[in-house]
Structures are given as C-alpha cells and as structure tokens.
Coordinates of C-alpha atoms in Angstrom, one line a residue:
M1 CA 32.1 -17.7 -47.4
S2 CA 30.6 -19.3 -50.5
A3 CA 27.0 -19.2 -51.4
V4 CA 26.6 -22.9 -50.8
K5 CA 28.0 -22.6 -47.3
N6 CA 25.6 -19.7 -46.6
V7 CA 22.6 -21.8 -47.7
I8 CA 23.7 -24.7 -45.5
K9 CA 24.3 -22.3 -42.5
D10 CA 20.9 -20.7 -43.0
N11 CA 19.1 -24.1 -43.2
Y12 CA 20.9 -25.3 -40.1
N13 CA 19.9 -22.2 -38.2
M14 CA 16.3 -22.6 -39.3
M15 CA 16.4 -26.2 -38.1
L16 CA 17.7 -25.2 -34.7
L17 CA 15.1 -22.4 -34.5
K18 CA 12.2 -24.8 -35.2
D19 CA 13.5 -27.3 -32.7
Y20 CA 13.6 -24.6 -30.1
L21 CA 10.1 -23.4 -30.9
R22 CA 8.8 -26.9 -30.7
E23 CA 10.0 -27.2 -27.1
A24 CA 9.5 -23.6 -26.0
I25 CA 5.8 -23.3 -27.0
K26 CA 4.9 -27.0 -26.9
D27 CA 2.0 -26.4 -24.5
A28 CA 0.5 -23.9 -27.1
G29 CA 0.3 -26.7 -29.7
F30 CA 3.1 -25.5 -32.0
S31 CA 2.7 -26.7 -35.6
H32 CA 5.2 -24.8 -37.8
A33 CA 6.8 -21.4 -38.3
E34 CA 6.9 -19.3 -41.5
I35 CA 10.0 -17.1 -41.6
S36 CA 10.5 -14.4 -44.2
K37 CA 13.0 -11.6 -44.4
T38 CA 11.7 -8.1 -45.1
P39 CA 13.5 -4.7 -45.5
V40 CA 12.2 -3.8 -42.0
G41 CA 13.3 -7.0 -40.3
T42 CA 12.4 -10.7 -40.0
R43 CA 8.7 -11.7 -40.0
V44 CA 8.0 -14.9 -38.0
A45 CA 4.5 -16.4 -38.2
L46 CA 3.8 -19.0 -35.5
H47 CA 1.0 -21.5 -36.2
V48 CA -0.3 -22.8 -32.9
T49 CA -3.5 -24.2 -31.5
R50 CA -3.7 -21.8 -28.5
P51 CA -2.4 -18.2 -29.3
G52 CA -3.0 -17.0 -25.7
I53 CA -0.2 -19.1 -24.3
V54 CA 2.3 -17.8 -26.8
I55 CA 1.3 -14.2 -26.1
G56 CA 1.4 -14.6 -22.3
R57 CA 0.1 -12.3 -19.7
K58 CA 0.4 -8.6 -20.9
G59 CA 2.6 -9.8 -23.8
S60 CA 5.3 -11.3 -21.6
G61 CA 5.5 -14.5 -23.7
I62 CA 5.9 -12.5 -27.0
R63 CA 8.5 -10.2 -25.3
T64 CA 10.6 -13.1 -24.1
L65 CA 10.4 -15.0 -27.4
T66 CA 11.4 -11.9 -29.4
E67 CA 14.5 -11.3 -27.3
K68 CA 15.4 -15.0 -27.6
L69 CA 15.1 -15.0 -31.4
A70 CA 17.2 -11.8 -31.7
T71 CA 20.0 -12.8 -29.3
D72 CA 20.4 -16.6 -29.7
F73 CA 19.4 -17.0 -33.4
G74 CA 20.5 -13.7 -34.8
L75 CA 17.2 -12.6 -36.4
K76 CA 17.2 -8.9 -37.1
N77 CA 14.2 -7.1 -35.6
P78 CA 12.0 -10.1 -35.4
Q79 CA 8.3 -9.3 -35.9
I80 CA 6.2 -12.2 -34.5
S81 CA 2.6 -12.9 -35.6
V82 CA 0.5 -15.7 -34.0
V83 CA -1.9 -17.7 -36.2
E84 CA -4.4 -20.1 -34.7
I85 CA -4.7 -23.4 -36.5
E86 CA -8.3 -24.0 -37.8
K87 CA -8.1 -27.8 -37.7
P88 CA -5.3 -29.1 -35.3
E89 CA -6.2 -32.7 -36.2
L90 CA -5.0 -32.1 -39.8
A91 CA -1.6 -30.8 -38.6
P92 CA 1.0 -33.6 -38.6
S93 CA 3.3 -31.9 -36.1
V94 CA 0.5 -31.2 -33.6
M95 CA -0.6 -34.8 -33.8
C96 CA 2.9 -36.1 -33.5
N97 CA 3.5 -34.1 -30.3
R98 CA 0.2 -35.3 -28.8
M99 CA 0.9 -38.9 -29.6
A100 CA 4.5 -38.5 -28.1
S101 CA 3.0 -37.0 -25.0
H102 CA 0.6 -40.0 -24.6
L103 CA 3.6 -42.4 -24.9
E104 CA 5.5 -40.4 -22.3
R105 CA 2.5 -40.8 -19.9
G106 CA 2.8 -44.6 -20.3
T107 CA 0.0 -45.2 -22.7
A108 CA 0.3 -48.4 -24.8
F109 CA 1.6 -47.5 -28.3
R110 CA -1.1 -49.3 -30.1
R111 CA -3.8 -47.6 -28.1
A112 CA -2.2 -44.2 -28.7
T113 CA -1.9 -45.0 -32.4
M114 CA -5.6 -46.1 -32.7
W115 CA -6.7 -42.9 -30.9
T116 CA -4.6 -40.7 -33.1
L117 CA -5.9 -42.4 -36.3
K118 CA -9.5 -41.9 -35.1
Q119 CA -8.9 -38.2 -34.3
I120 CA -7.3 -37.4 -37.6
M121 CA -10.0 -39.2 -39.7
E122 CA -12.8 -37.6 -37.7
G123 CA -11.1 -34.2 -38.4
G124 CA -11.8 -34.6 -42.1
A125 CA -8.6 -36.2 -43.5
M126 CA -8.7 -38.1 -46.7
G127 CA -6.2 -40.6 -45.4
V128 CA -3.5 -41.1 -42.8
Q129 CA -0.5 -43.3 -42.1
I130 CA 1.2 -43.6 -38.8
T131 CA 4.6 -45.3 -38.5
I132 CA 6.0 -46.0 -35.1
S133 CA 9.4 -47.5 -34.6
G134 CA 11.9 -48.3 -31.9
K135 CA 11.9 -50.6 -28.9
L136 CA 8.2 -51.1 -28.7
R137 CA 7.7 -54.4 -26.8
G138 CA 11.2 -55.7 -26.1
D139 CA 14.9 -55.3 -26.5
R140 CA 14.7 -55.6 -30.3
S141 CA 13.8 -52.7 -32.4
A142 CA 10.7 -53.0 -34.5
F143 CA 8.2 -50.8 -36.4
E144 CA 4.5 -50.8 -37.2
K145 CA 2.6 -49.0 -39.9
H146 CA -1.1 -48.2 -39.5
T147 CA -3.0 -46.8 -42.4
Q148 CA -6.6 -45.6 -42.8
G149 CA -8.4 -43.9 -45.7
I150 CA -6.8 -43.0 -49.1
L151 CA -3.1 -41.8 -48.9
P152 CA -1.1 -41.2 -52.1
R153 CA 2.4 -42.5 -51.6
A154 CA 4.1 -41.2 -54.8
G155 CA 3.5 -38.9 -57.7
H156 CA 2.3 -35.4 -58.1
H157 CA -0.7 -35.8 -55.8
A158 CA 1.4 -37.0 -53.0
E159 CA 3.6 -33.9 -53.2
I160 CA 0.6 -31.6 -53.1
I161 CA -1.9 -33.1 -50.6
V162 CA 0.2 -35.1 -48.2
D163 CA 1.8 -33.4 -45.2
E164 CA 4.1 -35.2 -42.8
D165 CA 6.2 -34.7 -39.7
I166 CA 8.4 -36.7 -37.4
A167 CA 8.7 -36.7 -33.6
H168 CA 10.8 -38.6 -31.1
V169 CA 10.0 -39.6 -27.5
K170 CA 12.1 -41.2 -24.8
T171 CA 10.4 -44.0 -22.9
A172 CA 11.5 -46.5 -20.3
M173 CA 12.2 -49.0 -23.1
G174 CA 14.2 -46.6 -25.2
L175 CA 13.8 -44.0 -28.0
I176 CA 10.7 -44.3 -30.1
G177 CA 10.1 -42.5 -33.4
I178 CA 6.7 -41.4 -34.7
R179 CA 6.0 -40.4 -38.3
I180 CA 2.6 -39.2 -39.4
R181 CA 1.5 -38.6 -42.9
I182 CA -1.9 -36.9 -43.6
A183 CA -3.7 -36.4 -46.9
R184 CA -6.0 -33.4 -46.9
K185 CA -9.1 -33.3 -49.1
E186 CA -9.1 -29.5 -49.6
K187 CA -5.7 -29.6 -51.3
L188 CA -6.9 -32.0 -53.9
I189 CA -8.1 -30.3 -57.1
P190 CA -10.9 -32.5 -58.7
E191 CA -10.6 -33.2 -62.4
F192 CA -14.4 -33.2 -62.8
E193 CA -17.5 -32.4 -60.7
M194 CA -20.9 -34.0 -60.7
R195 CA -23.8 -31.8 -61.6
V196 CA -25.4 -32.2 -58.2
E197 CA -22.2 -31.1 -56.5
K198 CA -22.1 -27.9 -58.7
E199 CA -25.7 -27.1 -57.7
E200 CA -24.9 -27.5 -54.0
K201 CA -21.9 -25.3 -54.3
S202 CA -23.9 -22.6 -56.1
K203 CA -26.5 -22.7 -53.4
K204 CA -23.9 -22.3 -50.7
G205 CA -22.3 -19.5 -52.6
K206 CA -25.5 -17.5 -52.6
Q207 CA -25.7 -17.7 -48.8
A208 CA -23.9 -15.1 -46.7
P209 CA -20.5 -16.4 -45.8
E210 CA -19.8 -16.7 -42.1
E211 CA -16.7 -15.0 -40.7
K212 CA -14.6 -17.6 -39.2
I213 CA -11.3 -15.8 -38.9
K214 CA -10.7 -12.8 -36.8
V215 CA -7.5 -10.7 -36.9
E216 CA -6.5 -8.7 -33.8
E217 CA -3.6 -6.5 -33.1
I218 CA -2.1 -6.4 -29.6
E219 CA 0.4 -3.7 -28.5
V220 CA 3.4 -5.0 -26.6
E221 CA 5.8 -2.2 -25.5
G222 CA 4.9 -0.1 -28.5
A223 CA 5.1 -2.9 -31.0
K224 CA 2.0 -4.4 -32.6
V225 CA 1.6 -8.2 -32.6
E226 CA -0.8 -9.7 -35.1
V227 CA -3.0 -12.5 -33.8
V228 CA -5.2 -14.5 -36.1
K229 CA -8.0 -16.4 -34.3
V230 CA -10.7 -18.8 -35.4
Q231 CA -14.2 -17.9 -34.2
G232 CA -16.8 -20.4 -33.2
K233 CA -14.1 -22.8 -32.0
E234 CA -14.8 -24.3 -28.5
D235 CA -12.2 -26.2 -26.5
T236 CA -12.6 -27.0 -22.8
A237 CA -8.8 -27.6 -22.4
K238 CA -6.8 -24.4 -21.8
S239 CA -3.5 -26.0 -22.9
E240 CA -2.1 -29.0 -24.7
S241 CA -1.2 -30.8 -21.4
E242 CA -4.8 -30.4 -20.2
R243 CA -6.1 -31.8 -23.5
I244 CA -3.8 -34.8 -23.3
A245 CA -5.0 -35.5 -19.8
L246 CA -8.6 -35.4 -20.9
E247 CA -7.8 -37.6 -23.9
A248 CA -6.0 -40.2 -21.7
K249 CA -9.3 -40.9 -19.9
K250 CA -11.2 -41.4 -23.1
M251 CA -8.5 -43.6 -24.5
E252 CA -9.1 -46.2 -21.7
K253 CA -12.3 -47.1 -23.4
I254 CA -10.6 -48.1 -26.7
E255 CA -9.9 -51.8 -27.2
T256 CA -6.7 -52.7 -28.9
L257 CA -6.3 -55.7 -31.2
E258 CA -4.7 -57.7 -28.5
E259 CA -7.6 -57.2 -26.1
E260 CA -10.1 -58.1 -28.8
E261 CA -8.1 -61.3 -29.6
A262 CA -8.0 -62.2 -25.8
K263 CA -11.8 -61.9 -25.7
L264 CA -12.3 -64.2 -28.7
K265 CA -10.1 -66.9 -27.0

C-alpha cells in the first residue's frame, strides 16, 4: 500500500473514531480528542466538560472505552487521559451539540440560536457566527447566519484565533446543519499594548497565582488514568442532558425577533 493510501486510511479511521466518541460520551460534553502515537502505545487525550462521566463508576467507563478503541479501531495499547475543558462556552463542538440537543427537544431554531450566541459571548468570546441550514420553516431548504462581536473571516488571524465545528440534527421537518465559528481573545497576539495595560499586568504578576488546574491519577485495573480537572468551577448539572433541561426553562424567557415584531404590531 502506498504512502498516500496509508494517510487516507489513517485520516478516515480518525474521522470514524471522533464520530464514535462524539456519540459515546455525548453526555460528558465531548469536545475533541488528541491522538498521538508513542513507542509504548497510543495516547488519547479526551477533552470533555465532565470527566466523571467518562471515567464511570470504579473506572468502568474508561475500561469499556479502552477495549472499544483497541478492538474496533485498532489502536495499539490505548492510554486514555481525560482533560476537563476550562470554558465550555468557547468550545465550538460543545456548543454545537448543545444547540442540536435543544432543536431535538423541539425548541425554535431562532430561540436556540439567540441563546447560544448569548452564552458564547458571555463566556468571553471575541466574536461568534452561527450558521443554521436545512428545512427550517417549510419544505424548502434555507439558511440563516447570525453574527455577534468581531470575527475575522480570512487571513492569518482567522487561521489562528477562529475555531469552528459542524453538527447535524434530525428533526420532524428534516435534517438541519449547525456550524459555529468562535473567535477567542486569548489566541490573539496584540501588536502593541497601552501603558496602563502593562501596569495592570505587572501588578497581577506580582500577586500569587491561583492554582486552577489539578492533575489526578486514577488506577483502573493496574493502569493509571490521568485526569485534569479545573478547580473552583461550579455547575449544578451533573450531565449535559441535565444542563440542557435547565437551559430549556431559561430559554422560554427569551423573545425572538418574530415575537418582538408581533408586539409592535
């Protein structure tokens, strides 16, 4: 087999693996996976919002996932580490899955879009663009784009600071596609800084830094699983499904453009 075919095969297997992980640990808020081959085996870093769901009771989740990766996807000696996402609102894949879940529950697409825009911008994004397409309101396919903030669309800055992901959801009307692009402030390297900003940074640097990240090692049948958690993070929901149910109640208070126009009439 030629080198080109090997590359195509590896990329295809990685695509299947990520699709499987997106569905298997969906309730844990799966964002993305970093896969790297080492002399000992294959290292798989799973970035999720709730590491406890991935690990499972007494490591049952990790054990099942490891066996699945080894048998179905041919990964040699997979070593799984779980990393908690510090800001889920800035992860496009997480927000795509949440918005898709809202649409599955029957929420109006514009209401779900406005809620997602609000959550992302409040999470500290520089800009966001949500594109939703499919059979939104009738038999004909259509698409809508909603943008807020500053979002580079082309050039070097767009490649560096903009992350995007796509999700699909089946509704009663048909298949709907969701594409979210998020521009993150922390990835942007400023060309110059004001003197006041430099003084503030120097004052913050003198203060003792707070430990936000905690690394734990859990033994599962003799093997050590690395878990990276974010300290000081409080969330009442124990899973993504519970969070979506809580958000659905809050979304009822949001008024869409159609409702605002109806009031004006």
